[in-house]
Amino acid sequence: MSKAISIIIPTYNERDNIVPLVERINHALSNYDYEIVFVDDNSSDGTADMVRTLSSKYPVKVIVRRNKRGLASAVVDGIKYATGQFVGVIDADLQHPPEVIPDLVREMRSGVDVAIASRYVKGGGCQGWGLIRRVISKGAIVLAHLLLPSTRPVKDPMSGFFMFNRKVVVDAYLEPTGFKILLEILMEGEVRNIAEVPYTFSIRSGGESKLNTRQQVDYLKHVYSLMKRKGELLRFIKFCAVGLSGVLVNMGLLWLLTEFAGLFYLLSAAVSIETSIISNFVLNNYFTFRDRRPSGVKSLFNYLVKFNLVSLAGLGLNMGVLWLLTEVFGIYYLLSNLCGIAMATLWNYLVNTWWTWK
Ligand SMILES: Nc1nc2c(ncn2[C@@H]2O[C@H](COP(=O)(O)OP(=O)(O)OP(=O)(O)O)[C@@H](O)[C@H]2O)c(=O)[nH]1
Ligand SMILES: [Mg+2]
């Protein structure tokens, strides 16, 4: 029999958290028709048995995966067993307070596709986090905002505590790597409206953390995979190709103006640089960032001014790196210049995707 709400809980060695967790969820959802689907990766501490002992008293079931590991993929498998129209996801270790679930349900009922319990909206936060964890958490969000532009409206796309309407994922092919299942759903699902409600991520109540540097590497792989799937990697490649065409324009014009128009070579260089910036702009506007190009002449001019400023700063960066590596580190100047070009390309891409064609 299908329920209105399903709560999916990925677990790996969380036995001691199961009873307080289920009790608190049951209390929070006492007025709702709900089920809890645990997805356990064959924990050695008896987590699955602990869930089974509760099944006569509470609407809980447990799926045990014997040959797979991974938080996000566990949630994907859980979705297959969840019957609710609204599907929630929450950690087992009580860092996500179950008392916030009714706030998520309220948002879902108001018609949003995804409701996120967020650490980064007003009223939200993290308890007991040191500087390093804060920086990593924020850094991960900035990276997603930079490289996956459709996540930008979401303050906490890394949250592991959220709810979504099942219809969002019916046609989606979810293949996350690592921990960030919400990111996968936001990028691959049919998501139009999103709400974020505040909550405070608290200290683990028991058991051990599964967070380690491997999760950070997995996260980078996940972002890369999403960039590939969503055409953002292709966009970057297009940007590089346009940059290369600019080099040709620049060199060709420098040669023509100096050799045939008799201009002093530094003056030819200035004209060539500006011309290549403009040709790069036109190509990027109608090719690389076609889907984000401005409408109207005024905003086109605005974009051009921004692109120009970014390019000139990029040029400065290129020269700076060239000077530093050659003079200070004694690296062969052509090699230093390659590093300078790589840095400037990254700079140009990131600032333009963030600021110009935002
Ligand atoms: N099924 C499954 N669940 C997992 C796996 N890794 C972590 N989990 C569960 O996912 C949830 C989040 O994992 P945590 O280790 O708490 O990660 P975290 O909350 O980011 O880190 P801490 O703040 O240190 O707890 C918990 O309920 C874990 O039991 C896994 O490989 N498989
Ligand atoms: Mg945790």
Coordinates of C-alpha atoms and ligand atoms in Angstrom, one line a residue:
M1 CA 0.0 0.0 0.0
S2 CA 1.4 3.3 -0.9
K3 CA 2.0 6.1 1.6
A4 CA 1.9 9.8 1.3
I5 CA 5.4 10.4 2.5
S6 CA 8.5 8.2 2.4
I7 CA 11.6 9.0 4.4
I8 CA 14.8 7.3 3.0
I9 CA 17.6 6.9 5.4
P10 CA 21.0 5.6 4.2
T11 CA 22.9 3.8 7.0
Y12 CA 26.3 2.3 7.6
N13 CA 27.0 1.2 11.1
E14 CA 24.4 3.4 12.8
R15 CA 22.8 0.8 15.2
D16 CA 22.7 3.0 18.3
N17 CA 21.0 5.9 16.5
I18 CA 18.1 3.9 15.0
V19 CA 15.7 3.9 18.0
P20 CA 16.0 7.6 18.9
L21 CA 15.9 8.5 15.2
V22 CA 12.7 6.5 14.5
E23 CA 11.0 7.7 17.6
R24 CA 11.7 11.3 16.8
I25 CA 10.6 10.9 13.2
N26 CA 7.4 9.2 14.4
H27 CA 6.7 12.0 16.8
A28 CA 7.4 14.6 14.1
L29 CA 5.1 12.9 11.5
S30 CA 2.4 11.7 13.9
N31 CA -0.2 13.4 11.8
Y32 CA 1.0 12.0 8.5
D33 CA 0.7 8.8 6.6
Y34 CA 4.4 7.9 6.2
E35 CA 7.0 5.1 5.9
I36 CA 10.7 5.0 6.6
V37 CA 12.9 3.1 4.1
F38 CA 16.4 2.3 5.5
V39 CA 19.0 1.4 3.0
D40 CA 21.8 -0.3 4.8
D41 CA 25.1 -1.3 3.2
N42 CA 25.4 -4.6 5.1
S43 CA 26.6 -2.9 8.3
S44 CA 28.5 -5.2 10.6
D45 CA 27.1 -3.7 13.8
G46 CA 23.5 -5.1 13.4
T47 CA 21.9 -1.8 12.1
A48 CA 19.5 -3.8 9.9
D49 CA 18.4 -6.1 12.7
M50 CA 17.8 -3.1 14.9
V51 CA 15.4 -1.7 12.3
R52 CA 13.6 -5.0 12.0
T53 CA 12.9 -5.1 15.7
L54 CA 11.0 -1.8 15.3
S55 CA 8.9 -3.0 12.3
S56 CA 6.0 -4.2 14.4
K57 CA 5.6 -0.8 16.1
Y58 CA 6.6 1.6 13.4
P59 CA 6.2 1.8 9.6
V60 CA 9.8 1.0 8.8
K61 CA 11.5 -1.3 6.3
V62 CA 15.1 -2.0 5.6
I63 CA 16.8 -2.8 2.3
V64 CA 20.2 -4.4 2.7
R65 CA 22.7 -4.0 -0.1
R66 CA 25.4 -6.6 0.1
N67 CA 27.6 -5.7 -2.8
K68 CA 27.4 -1.9 -2.9
R69 CA 28.7 1.0 -0.9
G70 CA 27.9 4.7 -1.1
L71 CA 25.5 7.1 0.5
A72 CA 24.1 8.7 -2.7
S73 CA 23.7 5.4 -4.5
A74 CA 22.0 4.0 -1.4
V75 CA 19.4 6.8 -1.7
V76 CA 18.9 6.1 -5.4
D77 CA 18.1 2.5 -4.6
G78 CA 15.9 3.6 -1.7
I79 CA 13.8 5.7 -4.1
K80 CA 12.9 2.4 -6.0
Y81 CA 11.4 1.0 -2.8
A82 CA 9.7 4.2 -1.6
T83 CA 6.0 4.5 -2.3
G84 CA 5.3 8.0 -1.2
Q85 CA 4.6 10.9 -3.5
F86 CA 6.8 13.1 -1.3
V87 CA 10.2 11.5 -0.7
G88 CA 12.4 12.7 2.0
V89 CA 16.1 12.0 2.7
I90 CA 17.7 12.3 6.1
D91 CA 20.9 11.1 7.8
A92 CA 20.7 8.5 10.5
D93 CA 23.0 10.1 13.0
L94 CA 20.5 12.8 14.2
Q95 CA 22.6 15.6 12.8
H96 CA 19.5 16.4 10.8
P97 CA 16.8 17.2 13.3
P98 CA 13.6 15.2 12.4
E99 CA 11.5 18.0 13.8
V100 CA 12.2 20.0 10.6
I101 CA 10.6 17.4 8.4
P102 CA 7.1 18.9 8.9
D103 CA 8.5 22.2 7.6
L104 CA 9.7 20.4 4.5
V105 CA 6.3 18.8 4.0
R106 CA 4.6 22.2 4.4
E107 CA 6.7 23.5 1.5
M108 CA 6.0 20.5 -0.6
R109 CA 2.3 20.9 -0.1
S110 CA 2.6 24.5 -1.2
G111 CA 3.6 23.1 -4.6
V112 CA 7.4 23.2 -4.7
D113 CA 9.3 20.3 -6.4
V114 CA 12.1 20.2 -3.9
A115 CA 12.2 21.4 -0.3
I116 CA 15.7 21.6 1.2
A117 CA 16.7 21.8 4.8
S118 CA 19.4 24.4 4.5
R119 CA 22.4 25.4 6.7
Y120 CA 23.0 28.5 4.6
V121 CA 19.7 30.4 4.7
K122 CA 18.8 32.8 7.5
G123 CA 18.3 30.9 10.7
G124 CA 20.4 27.9 9.6
G125 CA 23.9 26.9 10.7
C126 CA 26.4 24.3 11.7
Q127 CA 27.1 23.3 15.3
G128 CA 30.7 22.5 16.4
W129 CA 32.3 22.8 13.0
G130 CA 36.0 23.9 12.9
L131 CA 37.4 26.3 10.4
I132 CA 38.6 23.6 8.0
R133 CA 35.2 21.9 7.7
R134 CA 33.5 25.2 7.2
V135 CA 35.9 26.2 4.5
I136 CA 35.6 22.8 2.7
S137 CA 31.8 23.0 2.9
K138 CA 31.6 26.5 1.6
G139 CA 34.3 25.8 -1.0
A140 CA 32.3 22.8 -2.3
I141 CA 29.2 25.1 -2.7
V142 CA 31.2 27.8 -4.5
L143 CA 32.7 25.2 -6.9
A144 CA 29.2 23.9 -7.7
H145 CA 27.9 27.4 -8.2
L146 CA 30.8 28.3 -10.5
L147 CA 30.9 25.1 -12.6
L148 CA 27.2 24.1 -12.6
P149 CA 25.4 27.4 -13.0
S150 CA 21.9 25.9 -12.6
T151 CA 22.7 25.3 -8.9
R152 CA 23.3 29.0 -8.2
P153 CA 19.8 29.9 -6.9
V154 CA 20.3 27.2 -4.2
K155 CA 22.1 28.2 -1.1
D156 CA 22.8 24.7 0.2
P157 CA 22.9 22.3 -2.8
M158 CA 25.1 19.9 -0.7
S159 CA 22.4 19.3 1.9
G160 CA 21.8 15.7 2.8
F161 CA 18.4 16.6 4.3
F162 CA 15.6 17.4 1.8
M163 CA 12.3 16.3 0.3
F164 CA 11.2 16.0 -3.3
N165 CA 8.2 15.2 -5.3
R166 CA 8.5 11.7 -6.8
K167 CA 7.5 13.1 -10.3
V168 CA 10.8 15.0 -10.3
V169 CA 12.9 11.8 -10.7
V170 CA 10.6 9.5 -12.7
D171 CA 12.4 10.2 -16.0
A172 CA 15.7 10.9 -14.5
Y173 CA 18.7 8.7 -14.8
L174 CA 20.5 9.2 -11.5
E175 CA 24.2 8.1 -11.3
P176 CA 25.8 10.0 -8.4
T177 CA 29.3 9.3 -7.1
G178 CA 29.9 9.9 -3.4
F179 CA 27.7 11.8 -0.9
K180 CA 25.9 14.5 -2.8
I181 CA 22.6 13.0 -3.8
L182 CA 20.7 16.3 -3.7
L183 CA 23.1 17.8 -6.3
E184 CA 22.4 14.9 -8.6
I185 CA 18.6 15.3 -8.2
L186 CA 18.8 19.1 -8.8
M187 CA 20.8 18.6 -11.9
E188 CA 19.2 15.5 -13.4
G189 CA 15.6 15.9 -12.1
E190 CA 12.8 17.8 -13.6
V191 CA 13.0 20.6 -11.0
R192 CA 11.3 24.0 -11.3
N193 CA 10.5 25.3 -7.9
I194 CA 12.8 25.0 -4.9
A195 CA 12.3 26.1 -1.3
E196 CA 14.9 26.2 1.4
V197 CA 14.0 26.0 5.1
P198 CA 16.6 26.7 7.8
Y199 CA 18.0 24.1 10.2
T200 CA 21.1 23.7 12.3
F201 CA 23.4 20.7 11.5
S202 CA 24.2 19.4 15.0
I203 CA 26.9 17.3 16.4
R204 CA 26.8 13.5 15.6
S205 CA 24.9 11.8 18.4
G206 CA 26.6 8.4 18.2
G207 CA 28.5 6.1 15.9
E208 CA 31.3 7.1 13.6
S209 CA 31.7 9.6 10.8
K210 CA 32.1 8.1 7.3
L211 CA 33.3 11.4 6.0
N212 CA 37.0 11.4 4.9
T213 CA 39.2 12.7 2.1
R214 CA 37.8 10.1 -0.2
Q215 CA 34.5 11.9 -0.1
Q216 CA 36.2 15.1 -1.3
V217 CA 37.8 13.3 -4.2
D218 CA 34.4 11.6 -5.0
Y219 CA 32.8 15.1 -4.9
L220 CA 35.2 16.4 -7.5
K221 CA 34.5 13.4 -9.7
H222 CA 30.8 13.9 -9.3
V223 CA 31.1 17.6 -10.3
Y224 CA 33.2 16.6 -13.3
S225 CA 30.6 13.9 -14.3
L226 CA 27.8 16.4 -14.0
M227 CA 29.7 18.9 -16.1
K228 CA 30.1 16.3 -18.7
R229 CA 26.5 15.2 -18.7
K230 CA 25.1 18.8 -18.6
G231 CA 27.3 20.2 -21.4
E232 CA 29.3 22.4 -19.1
L233 CA 32.6 20.6 -20.0
L234 CA 31.8 21.2 -23.6
R235 CA 31.2 24.8 -22.9
F236 CA 34.7 25.1 -21.3
I237 CA 36.2 23.4 -24.4
K238 CA 34.4 25.8 -26.7
F239 CA 35.7 28.7 -24.6
C240 CA 39.3 27.4 -25.0
A241 CA 38.8 26.9 -28.8
V242 CA 37.6 30.5 -29.0
G243 CA 40.6 31.6 -27.0
L244 CA 42.8 29.9 -29.5
S245 CA 41.1 31.5 -32.4
G246 CA 41.8 34.9 -30.6
V247 CA 45.5 34.1 -30.6
L248 CA 45.4 33.6 -34.4
V249 CA 43.5 36.9 -34.9
N250 CA 46.0 38.7 -32.6
M251 CA 49.1 37.3 -34.3
G252 CA 47.7 37.8 -37.8
L253 CA 46.7 41.3 -37.3
L254 CA 49.9 42.2 -35.5
W255 CA 51.9 41.0 -38.5
L256 CA 49.6 42.7 -41.0
L257 CA 49.6 46.1 -39.3
T258 CA 53.3 46.1 -38.6
E259 CA 54.5 44.7 -42.0
F260 CA 52.0 46.2 -44.4
A261 CA 50.5 49.3 -42.6
G262 CA 53.9 50.3 -41.3
L263 CA 52.6 50.8 -37.7
F264 CA 55.0 50.7 -34.8
Y265 CA 54.8 47.1 -33.5
L266 CA 53.6 48.1 -30.0
L267 CA 50.8 50.1 -31.5
S268 CA 49.9 47.2 -33.8
A269 CA 49.9 45.0 -30.7
A270 CA 47.5 47.2 -28.8
V271 CA 45.1 47.2 -31.8
S272 CA 45.5 43.5 -32.3
I273 CA 44.8 42.7 -28.6
E274 CA 41.6 44.7 -28.6
T275 CA 40.5 43.3 -31.9
S276 CA 41.0 39.7 -30.6
I277 CA 39.2 40.5 -27.4
I278 CA 36.2 41.7 -29.5
S279 CA 36.3 38.7 -31.8
N280 CA 36.5 36.4 -28.8
F281 CA 33.6 38.2 -27.3
V282 CA 31.4 37.8 -30.4
L283 CA 32.3 34.1 -30.7
N284 CA 31.7 33.4 -27.0
N285 CA 28.4 35.3 -27.1
Y286 CA 27.0 33.4 -30.1
F287 CA 28.7 30.0 -29.6
T288 CA 30.0 29.3 -26.1
F289 CA 27.4 31.1 -24.0
R290 CA 24.7 31.1 -26.7
D291 CA 22.0 30.0 -24.2
R292 CA 23.0 32.8 -21.8
R293 CA 23.5 35.7 -24.2
P294 CA 21.8 39.0 -23.5
S295 CA 18.9 40.5 -25.4
G296 CA 19.1 44.1 -26.5
V297 CA 22.0 46.2 -27.6
K298 CA 22.5 47.9 -24.3
S299 CA 23.1 44.8 -22.3
L300 CA 25.2 43.4 -25.2
F301 CA 27.5 46.4 -24.7
N302 CA 27.5 45.8 -21.0
Y303 CA 28.6 42.2 -21.5
L304 CA 31.3 43.4 -23.9
V305 CA 32.7 45.9 -21.3
K306 CA 32.7 43.2 -18.6
F307 CA 34.4 40.7 -21.0
N308 CA 37.0 43.3 -21.9
L309 CA 37.8 44.0 -18.3
V310 CA 38.1 40.3 -17.5
S311 CA 40.3 39.8 -20.5
L312 CA 42.7 42.6 -19.6
A313 CA 43.0 41.4 -16.1
G314 CA 43.7 37.9 -17.6
L315 CA 46.4 39.4 -19.7
G316 CA 47.9 41.0 -16.5
L317 CA 47.7 37.6 -14.8
N318 CA 49.4 35.9 -17.7
M319 CA 52.3 38.5 -17.6
G320 CA 52.5 38.3 -13.8
V321 CA 52.8 34.5 -13.8
L322 CA 55.3 34.6 -16.7
W323 CA 57.5 37.1 -14.7
L324 CA 57.2 35.3 -11.4
L325 CA 58.1 31.8 -12.7
T326 CA 60.9 33.1 -14.9
E327 CA 62.5 35.6 -12.6
V328 CA 61.9 34.2 -9.2
F329 CA 61.7 30.4 -9.9
G330 CA 64.2 30.4 -12.8
I331 CA 61.8 28.4 -15.1
Y332 CA 62.4 28.5 -18.8
Y333 CA 60.4 31.5 -20.1
L334 CA 58.3 29.6 -22.7
L335 CA 57.3 27.1 -20.0
S336 CA 56.4 29.9 -17.6
N337 CA 54.3 31.4 -20.4
L338 CA 52.4 28.2 -20.8
C339 CA 51.5 28.3 -17.1
G340 CA 50.6 31.9 -17.4
I341 CA 48.2 31.1 -20.3
A342 CA 46.7 28.2 -18.4
M343 CA 46.0 30.4 -15.3
A344 CA 44.6 33.2 -17.5
T345 CA 42.3 30.8 -19.3
L346 CA 40.9 29.5 -16.1
W347 CA 40.5 33.0 -14.7
N348 CA 38.8 34.2 -17.9
Y349 CA 36.5 31.2 -17.9
L350 CA 35.5 31.3 -14.3
V351 CA 35.0 35.1 -14.0
N352 CA 33.1 35.2 -17.3
T353 CA 30.7 32.3 -16.4
W354 CA 30.2 33.9 -13.0
W355 CA 30.0 37.6 -13.8
T356 CA 29.6 38.3 -17.6
W357 CA 27.2 35.6 -18.9
K358 CA 25.8 34.8 -15.4
Ligands
LIG1 N1 24.0 3.0 2.9 C1 25.1 3.8 3.2 N2 25.0 4.8 4.0 C2 26.1 5.6 4.3 C3 27.3 5.3 3.6 N3 28.2 6.2 4.1 C4 27.5 7.0 5.0 N4 26.3 6.6 5.1 C5 25.2 7.2 5.9 O1 25.0 8.5 5.4 C6 24.7 9.4 6.5 C7 25.7 10.5 6.5 O2 27.0 10.0 6.8 P1 28.0 10.7 7.8 O3 29.1 9.8 8.1 O4 27.1 11.0 9.0 O5 28.5 11.9 7.0 P2 28.4 13.5 7.5 O6 27.2 13.7 8.3 O7 28.7 14.3 6.3 O8 29.7 13.5 8.5 P3 29.7 13.7 10.1 O9 29.4 15.1 10.4 O10 31.1 13.4 10.5 O11 28.8 12.7 10.7 C8 24.7 8.5 7.7 O12 23.4 8.1 8.0 C9 25.6 7.3 7.4 O13 25.3 6.2 8.1 C10 27.4 4.2 2.7 O14 28.4 3.9 2.2 N5 26.2 3.5 2.5
MG2 MG 26.8 12.7 9.9

